[in-house]
Amino acid sequence: MNLTKRESQYVLSVPMLTRQWMVEGYIWQCQGPCEQPPDGARFVAALPDFRTLIATEMPVAPALAGCLFTAWEVAIYSDADEQIPLAVLDTLGHYAQIESFNVALEDDTGHSPDEITKPTFCRFLCGQTTGELHICPD
């Protein structure tokens, strides 16, 4: 889902992590909200462009009625200038920050061409914060 209009976002105060945990696995994206991850999957983050990231133990796309999961293309920066590491704070105070990922090198010839569609194994620091992200219409 490509959005042509972006809305302003702000945080009222500096959020502090009240709980934190690690989520690792093969990362999938759903084009839209995915309130409850499918069985065997863990919620990672709700991205600002309305995609939802989930993690699975195996590199097999999860199945959930009404949701289409595709492999997530690793993004390690939050901004176009590649200055801010990927970290996401959603409207409910859920936080996710990419910690590590495992991808094949471009010139590695030992892989089949269809491997591009396979998900990447990543590790995220996730948590619950004291802050909330507010979205305001421009």
Short mmCIF file of N, CA and C in Angstrom, two decimals:
data_model
loop_
_atom_site.label_atom_id
_atom_site.label_comp_id
_atom_site.label_asym_id
_atom_site.label_seq_id
_atom_site.Cartn_x
_atom_site.Cartn_y
_atom_site.Cartn_z
N MET A 1 0.84 -1.15 0.00
CA MET A 1 0.00 0.00 0.00
C MET A 1 0.90 1.23 0.00
N ASN A 2 0.91 1.97 -1.07
CA ASN A 2 1.69 3.20 -1.14
C ASN A 2 0.82 4.36 -0.76
N LEU A 3 1.31 5.17 0.14
CA LEU A 3 0.55 6.33 0.57
C LEU A 3 1.11 7.56 -0.10
N THR A 4 0.22 8.36 -0.64
CA THR A 4 0.69 9.58 -1.29
C THR A 4 0.72 10.73 -0.30
N LYS A 5 -0.03 10.62 0.79
CA LYS A 5 -0.05 11.68 1.79
C LYS A 5 0.59 11.17 3.07
N ARG A 6 1.50 11.93 3.59
CA ARG A 6 2.13 11.60 4.86
C ARG A 6 1.58 12.52 5.93
N GLU A 7 1.34 12.01 7.10
CA GLU A 7 0.84 12.82 8.18
C GLU A 7 1.97 13.08 9.17
N SER A 8 1.89 14.21 9.85
CA SER A 8 2.90 14.56 10.85
C SER A 8 2.76 13.67 12.07
N GLN A 9 3.88 13.39 12.69
CA GLN A 9 3.89 12.56 13.88
C GLN A 9 4.73 13.24 14.95
N TYR A 10 4.32 13.13 16.20
CA TYR A 10 5.12 13.69 17.27
C TYR A 10 4.96 12.87 18.53
N VAL A 11 5.92 13.00 19.44
CA VAL A 11 5.90 12.33 20.72
C VAL A 11 5.81 13.43 21.78
N LEU A 12 4.87 13.29 22.73
CA LEU A 12 4.69 14.31 23.76
C LEU A 12 5.87 14.42 24.70
N SER A 13 6.48 13.30 25.03
CA SER A 13 7.61 13.31 25.95
C SER A 13 8.60 12.25 25.50
N VAL A 14 9.76 12.25 26.10
CA VAL A 14 10.78 11.25 25.76
C VAL A 14 10.31 9.90 26.31
N PRO A 15 10.08 8.94 25.41
CA PRO A 15 9.60 7.64 25.90
C PRO A 15 10.73 6.83 26.53
N MET A 16 10.40 6.11 27.58
CA MET A 16 11.35 5.22 28.24
C MET A 16 10.82 3.80 28.12
N LEU A 17 11.72 2.85 27.89
CA LEU A 17 11.31 1.46 27.80
C LEU A 17 10.91 0.95 29.19
N THR A 18 9.70 0.42 29.31
CA THR A 18 9.26 -0.17 30.57
C THR A 18 9.50 -1.68 30.57
N ARG A 19 9.48 -2.28 29.37
CA ARG A 19 9.79 -3.69 29.20
C ARG A 19 10.52 -3.83 27.88
N GLN A 20 11.40 -4.80 27.78
CA GLN A 20 12.07 -5.06 26.51
C GLN A 20 12.32 -6.55 26.34
N TRP A 21 12.38 -6.98 25.08
CA TRP A 21 12.61 -8.37 24.74
C TRP A 21 13.19 -8.43 23.34
N MET A 22 13.74 -9.57 22.99
CA MET A 22 14.29 -9.77 21.65
C MET A 22 13.34 -10.64 20.84
N VAL A 23 13.17 -10.26 19.58
CA VAL A 23 12.40 -11.08 18.63
C VAL A 23 13.33 -11.36 17.46
N GLU A 24 13.49 -12.63 17.13
CA GLU A 24 14.33 -12.98 16.00
C GLU A 24 13.61 -14.02 15.15
N GLY A 25 13.96 -14.01 13.89
CA GLY A 25 13.37 -14.96 12.97
C GLY A 25 13.38 -14.41 11.57
N TYR A 26 12.69 -15.11 10.68
CA TYR A 26 12.57 -14.67 9.30
C TYR A 26 11.47 -13.61 9.27
N ILE A 27 11.76 -12.47 8.68
CA ILE A 27 10.87 -11.32 8.76
C ILE A 27 9.98 -11.22 7.52
N TRP A 28 8.69 -11.09 7.78
CA TRP A 28 7.66 -10.97 6.76
C TRP A 28 6.92 -9.66 6.96
N GLN A 29 6.38 -9.12 5.88
CA GLN A 29 5.59 -7.91 5.97
C GLN A 29 4.18 -8.18 5.45
N CYS A 30 3.24 -7.48 6.05
CA CYS A 30 1.85 -7.54 5.63
C CYS A 30 1.46 -6.12 5.25
N GLN A 31 0.86 -5.96 4.09
CA GLN A 31 0.45 -4.63 3.63
C GLN A 31 -0.83 -4.23 4.35
N GLY A 32 -0.70 -3.75 5.55
CA GLY A 32 -1.85 -3.32 6.34
C GLY A 32 -1.70 -3.83 7.76
N PRO A 33 -2.67 -3.52 8.59
CA PRO A 33 -2.59 -3.95 9.99
C PRO A 33 -2.77 -5.46 10.13
N CYS A 34 -2.06 -6.01 11.06
CA CYS A 34 -2.17 -7.43 11.39
C CYS A 34 -2.22 -7.49 12.91
N GLU A 35 -3.42 -7.31 13.44
CA GLU A 35 -3.60 -7.20 14.89
C GLU A 35 -3.10 -8.44 15.64
N GLN A 36 -3.43 -9.61 15.13
CA GLN A 36 -3.02 -10.85 15.78
C GLN A 36 -2.19 -11.66 14.80
N PRO A 37 -0.89 -11.86 15.08
CA PRO A 37 -0.05 -12.66 14.16
C PRO A 37 -0.57 -14.09 14.04
N PRO A 38 -0.32 -14.71 12.90
CA PRO A 38 -0.73 -16.12 12.72
C PRO A 38 -0.02 -17.02 13.73
N ASP A 39 -0.55 -18.21 13.91
CA ASP A 39 0.08 -19.18 14.81
C ASP A 39 1.53 -19.40 14.41
N GLY A 40 2.42 -19.45 15.39
CA GLY A 40 3.83 -19.68 15.13
C GLY A 40 4.60 -18.44 14.72
N ALA A 41 3.95 -17.29 14.68
CA ALA A 41 4.62 -16.03 14.30
C ALA A 41 4.59 -15.07 15.47
N ARG A 42 5.55 -14.14 15.47
CA ARG A 42 5.62 -13.12 16.53
C ARG A 42 5.55 -11.74 15.91
N PHE A 43 4.81 -10.84 16.53
CA PHE A 43 4.71 -9.46 16.11
C PHE A 43 6.05 -8.78 16.32
N VAL A 44 6.51 -7.98 15.32
CA VAL A 44 7.75 -7.22 15.44
C VAL A 44 7.44 -5.74 15.54
N ALA A 45 6.75 -5.19 14.53
CA ALA A 45 6.50 -3.75 14.52
C ALA A 45 5.41 -3.38 13.54
N ALA A 46 4.77 -2.26 13.83
CA ALA A 46 3.85 -1.62 12.89
C ALA A 46 4.60 -0.42 12.33
N LEU A 47 4.91 -0.45 11.04
CA LEU A 47 5.70 0.61 10.41
C LEU A 47 4.83 1.83 10.11
N PRO A 48 5.44 3.01 10.00
CA PRO A 48 4.67 4.23 9.72
C PRO A 48 3.89 4.20 8.40
N ASP A 49 4.33 3.39 7.44
CA ASP A 49 3.62 3.32 6.16
C ASP A 49 2.53 2.24 6.19
N PHE A 50 2.13 1.83 7.38
CA PHE A 50 1.03 0.91 7.63
C PHE A 50 1.33 -0.55 7.30
N ARG A 51 2.61 -0.90 7.09
CA ARG A 51 2.97 -2.30 6.96
C ARG A 51 3.19 -2.85 8.37
N THR A 52 2.94 -4.15 8.53
CA THR A 52 3.19 -4.82 9.79
C THR A 52 4.28 -5.86 9.56
N LEU A 53 5.27 -5.89 10.45
CA LEU A 53 6.34 -6.88 10.37
C LEU A 53 6.11 -7.96 11.41
N ILE A 54 6.28 -9.23 10.97
CA ILE A 54 6.21 -10.35 11.89
C ILE A 54 7.41 -11.25 11.65
N ALA A 55 7.71 -12.10 12.62
CA ALA A 55 8.84 -13.02 12.52
C ALA A 55 8.35 -14.46 12.64
N THR A 56 8.96 -15.36 11.84
CA THR A 56 8.67 -16.78 11.92
C THR A 56 9.97 -17.55 12.13
N GLU A 57 9.87 -18.74 12.69
CA GLU A 57 11.06 -19.56 12.92
C GLU A 57 11.60 -20.16 11.63
N MET A 58 10.71 -20.46 10.70
CA MET A 58 11.10 -21.08 9.43
C MET A 58 10.89 -20.09 8.30
N PRO A 59 11.65 -20.21 7.20
CA PRO A 59 11.48 -19.27 6.08
C PRO A 59 10.29 -19.60 5.18
N VAL A 60 9.13 -19.80 5.81
CA VAL A 60 7.91 -20.13 5.10
C VAL A 60 6.87 -19.06 5.43
N ALA A 61 6.25 -18.50 4.39
CA ALA A 61 5.27 -17.43 4.59
C ALA A 61 4.11 -17.91 5.45
N PRO A 62 3.74 -17.14 6.45
CA PRO A 62 2.59 -17.52 7.27
C PRO A 62 1.29 -17.34 6.49
N ALA A 63 0.25 -17.99 6.95
CA ALA A 63 -1.06 -17.88 6.31
C ALA A 63 -2.06 -17.35 7.32
N LEU A 64 -2.79 -16.32 6.91
CA LEU A 64 -3.82 -15.73 7.74
C LEU A 64 -4.87 -15.13 6.81
N ALA A 65 -6.12 -15.49 7.01
CA ALA A 65 -7.20 -15.01 6.15
C ALA A 65 -7.20 -13.48 6.09
N GLY A 66 -7.23 -12.95 4.87
CA GLY A 66 -7.29 -11.50 4.68
C GLY A 66 -5.94 -10.81 4.70
N CYS A 67 -4.87 -11.55 4.90
CA CYS A 67 -3.53 -10.96 4.95
C CYS A 67 -2.62 -11.64 3.93
N LEU A 68 -1.83 -10.85 3.23
CA LEU A 68 -0.85 -11.38 2.30
C LEU A 68 0.53 -11.04 2.84
N PHE A 69 1.33 -12.05 3.16
CA PHE A 69 2.66 -11.85 3.70
C PHE A 69 3.70 -12.04 2.61
N THR A 70 4.62 -11.09 2.50
CA THR A 70 5.73 -11.18 1.57
C THR A 70 7.02 -10.96 2.35
N ALA A 71 8.12 -11.42 1.77
CA ALA A 71 9.41 -11.24 2.43
C ALA A 71 9.71 -9.75 2.58
N TRP A 72 10.20 -9.36 3.76
CA TRP A 72 10.53 -7.98 4.03
C TRP A 72 11.93 -7.69 3.49
N GLU A 73 12.07 -6.63 2.73
CA GLU A 73 13.38 -6.20 2.26
C GLU A 73 14.04 -5.43 3.39
N VAL A 74 15.18 -5.90 3.84
CA VAL A 74 15.84 -5.31 5.00
C VAL A 74 16.08 -3.82 4.82
N ALA A 75 15.68 -3.08 5.82
CA ALA A 75 15.94 -1.64 5.87
C ALA A 75 16.66 -1.40 7.20
N ILE A 76 17.85 -0.85 7.13
CA ILE A 76 18.57 -0.61 8.38
C ILE A 76 18.57 0.86 8.77
N TYR A 77 17.92 1.70 7.95
CA TYR A 77 17.82 3.12 8.26
C TYR A 77 16.36 3.55 8.22
N SER A 78 16.02 4.53 9.05
CA SER A 78 14.67 5.08 9.09
C SER A 78 14.49 6.24 8.12
N ASP A 79 15.59 6.81 7.65
CA ASP A 79 15.49 8.01 6.81
C ASP A 79 16.17 7.80 5.47
N ALA A 80 15.81 8.64 4.50
CA ALA A 80 16.36 8.53 3.14
C ALA A 80 17.85 8.85 3.09
N ASP A 81 18.34 9.67 4.00
CA ASP A 81 19.75 10.04 4.02
C ASP A 81 20.63 8.99 4.70
N GLU A 82 20.02 7.92 5.18
CA GLU A 82 20.72 6.82 5.85
C GLU A 82 21.58 7.30 7.01
N GLN A 83 20.97 8.12 7.85
CA GLN A 83 21.65 8.63 9.03
C GLN A 83 21.04 8.09 10.33
N ILE A 84 19.78 7.71 10.29
CA ILE A 84 19.08 7.28 11.50
C ILE A 84 18.82 5.77 11.42
N PRO A 85 19.38 4.98 12.35
CA PRO A 85 19.14 3.53 12.33
C PRO A 85 17.65 3.21 12.46
N LEU A 86 17.23 2.09 11.86
CA LEU A 86 15.82 1.72 11.88
C LEU A 86 15.34 1.50 13.30
N ALA A 87 14.41 2.33 13.71
CA ALA A 87 13.73 2.20 14.99
C ALA A 87 12.32 2.72 14.79
N VAL A 88 11.35 2.01 15.34
CA VAL A 88 9.96 2.34 15.11
C VAL A 88 9.24 2.45 16.45
N LEU A 89 8.48 3.52 16.61
CA LEU A 89 7.61 3.70 17.77
C LEU A 89 6.21 3.88 17.22
N ASP A 90 5.28 2.99 17.59
CA ASP A 90 3.93 3.11 17.05
C ASP A 90 3.03 3.89 18.00
N THR A 91 1.78 4.06 17.62
CA THR A 91 0.85 4.89 18.39
C THR A 91 0.52 4.32 19.76
N LEU A 92 0.78 3.04 19.97
CA LEU A 92 0.50 2.41 21.27
C LEU A 92 1.74 2.33 22.16
N GLY A 93 2.84 2.89 21.70
CA GLY A 93 4.07 2.86 22.49
C GLY A 93 4.90 1.61 22.30
N HIS A 94 4.57 0.79 21.29
CA HIS A 94 5.41 -0.37 20.99
C HIS A 94 6.65 0.11 20.24
N TYR A 95 7.80 -0.38 20.65
CA TYR A 95 9.08 0.04 20.07
C TYR A 95 9.77 -1.16 19.45
N ALA A 96 10.42 -0.95 18.31
CA ALA A 96 11.22 -2.01 17.68
C ALA A 96 12.44 -1.37 17.02
N GLN A 97 13.58 -2.00 17.21
CA GLN A 97 14.84 -1.50 16.65
C GLN A 97 15.61 -2.68 16.09
N ILE A 98 16.05 -2.56 14.83
CA ILE A 98 16.79 -3.67 14.23
C ILE A 98 18.17 -3.77 14.89
N GLU A 99 18.54 -4.99 15.27
CA GLU A 99 19.82 -5.23 15.94
C GLU A 99 20.81 -5.92 15.00
N SER A 100 20.34 -6.91 14.26
CA SER A 100 21.22 -7.62 13.34
C SER A 100 20.39 -8.31 12.26
N PHE A 101 21.06 -8.66 11.17
CA PHE A 101 20.39 -9.37 10.08
C PHE A 101 21.41 -10.21 9.35
N ASN A 102 20.93 -11.20 8.62
CA ASN A 102 21.79 -12.14 7.91
C ASN A 102 21.32 -12.21 6.47
N VAL A 103 22.06 -11.61 5.55
CA VAL A 103 21.72 -11.66 4.13
C VAL A 103 22.90 -12.18 3.33
N ALA A 104 22.62 -12.78 2.18
CA ALA A 104 23.68 -13.28 1.31
C ALA A 104 24.34 -12.11 0.59
N LEU A 105 25.61 -12.25 0.32
CA LEU A 105 26.32 -11.23 -0.44
C LEU A 105 25.86 -11.26 -1.89
N GLU A 106 25.85 -10.09 -2.55
CA GLU A 106 25.35 -9.99 -3.92
C GLU A 106 26.11 -10.88 -4.90
N ASP A 107 27.42 -11.04 -4.72
CA ASP A 107 28.19 -11.84 -5.67
C ASP A 107 28.31 -13.30 -5.26
N ASP A 108 27.53 -13.72 -4.28
CA ASP A 108 27.53 -15.11 -3.86
C ASP A 108 26.76 -15.92 -4.90
N THR A 109 27.45 -16.75 -5.66
CA THR A 109 26.82 -17.50 -6.76
C THR A 109 26.27 -18.84 -6.33
N GLY A 110 26.36 -19.18 -5.08
CA GLY A 110 25.87 -20.47 -4.62
C GLY A 110 24.38 -20.51 -4.35
N HIS A 111 23.64 -19.45 -4.68
CA HIS A 111 22.22 -19.39 -4.39
C HIS A 111 21.40 -19.32 -5.67
N SER A 112 20.19 -19.84 -5.60
CA SER A 112 19.30 -19.82 -6.76
C SER A 112 18.67 -18.44 -6.93
N PRO A 113 18.24 -18.09 -8.14
CA PRO A 113 17.64 -16.77 -8.40
C PRO A 113 16.36 -16.51 -7.60
N ASP A 114 15.62 -17.56 -7.24
CA ASP A 114 14.38 -17.34 -6.50
C ASP A 114 14.63 -17.02 -5.04
N GLU A 115 15.89 -17.04 -4.60
CA GLU A 115 16.19 -16.77 -3.21
C GLU A 115 15.96 -15.31 -2.85
N ILE A 116 15.84 -14.44 -3.83
CA ILE A 116 15.57 -13.03 -3.57
C ILE A 116 14.23 -12.88 -2.85
N THR A 117 13.29 -13.76 -3.11
CA THR A 117 11.98 -13.66 -2.49
C THR A 117 11.93 -14.30 -1.11
N LYS A 118 12.98 -14.91 -0.67
CA LYS A 118 13.02 -15.51 0.66
C LYS A 118 13.24 -14.41 1.70
N PRO A 119 12.70 -14.59 2.89
CA PRO A 119 12.86 -13.57 3.93
C PRO A 119 14.26 -13.60 4.54
N THR A 120 14.60 -12.52 5.16
CA THR A 120 15.89 -12.38 5.83
C THR A 120 15.74 -12.70 7.30
N PHE A 121 16.74 -13.37 7.88
CA PHE A 121 16.73 -13.66 9.30
C PHE A 121 17.24 -12.41 10.02
N CYS A 122 16.43 -11.86 10.91
CA CYS A 122 16.79 -10.63 11.62
C CYS A 122 16.57 -10.80 13.12
N ARG A 123 17.17 -9.91 13.84
CA ARG A 123 16.99 -9.85 15.29
C ARG A 123 16.60 -8.41 15.63
N PHE A 124 15.49 -8.24 16.37
CA PHE A 124 14.99 -6.94 16.76
C PHE A 124 14.92 -6.83 18.27
N LEU A 125 15.31 -5.66 18.78
CA LEU A 125 15.04 -5.31 20.17
C LEU A 125 13.65 -4.70 20.17
N CYS A 126 12.75 -5.30 20.91
CA CYS A 126 11.38 -4.80 20.97
C CYS A 126 11.08 -4.40 22.41
N GLY A 127 10.10 -3.56 22.57
CA GLY A 127 9.74 -3.15 23.92
C GLY A 127 8.46 -2.37 23.98
N GLN A 128 8.05 -2.09 25.20
CA GLN A 128 6.90 -1.25 25.48
C GLN A 128 7.44 0.01 26.14
N THR A 129 6.98 1.17 25.69
CA THR A 129 7.48 2.43 26.22
C THR A 129 6.41 3.14 27.03
N THR A 130 6.84 4.19 27.70
CA THR A 130 5.91 5.04 28.45
C THR A 130 5.28 6.09 27.56
N GLY A 131 5.79 6.25 26.34
CA GLY A 131 5.30 7.30 25.45
C GLY A 131 4.35 6.79 24.40
N GLU A 132 3.62 7.72 23.82
CA GLU A 132 2.73 7.41 22.72
C GLU A 132 3.06 8.32 21.55
N LEU A 133 2.95 7.78 20.36
CA LEU A 133 3.16 8.56 19.15
C LEU A 133 1.81 9.11 18.73
N HIS A 134 1.75 10.40 18.51
CA HIS A 134 0.51 11.04 18.08
C HIS A 134 0.63 11.39 16.61
N ILE A 135 -0.43 11.10 15.87
CA ILE A 135 -0.44 11.41 14.43
C ILE A 135 -1.44 12.53 14.20
N CYS A 136 -0.97 13.58 13.54
CA CYS A 136 -1.81 14.74 13.27
C CYS A 136 -1.96 14.92 11.78
N PRO A 137 -3.16 15.22 11.32
CA PRO A 137 -3.32 15.51 9.89
C PRO A 137 -2.61 16.82 9.55
N ASP A 138 -1.95 16.84 8.41
CA ASP A 138 -1.24 18.06 8.00
C ASP A 138 -2.22 19.14 7.57
#
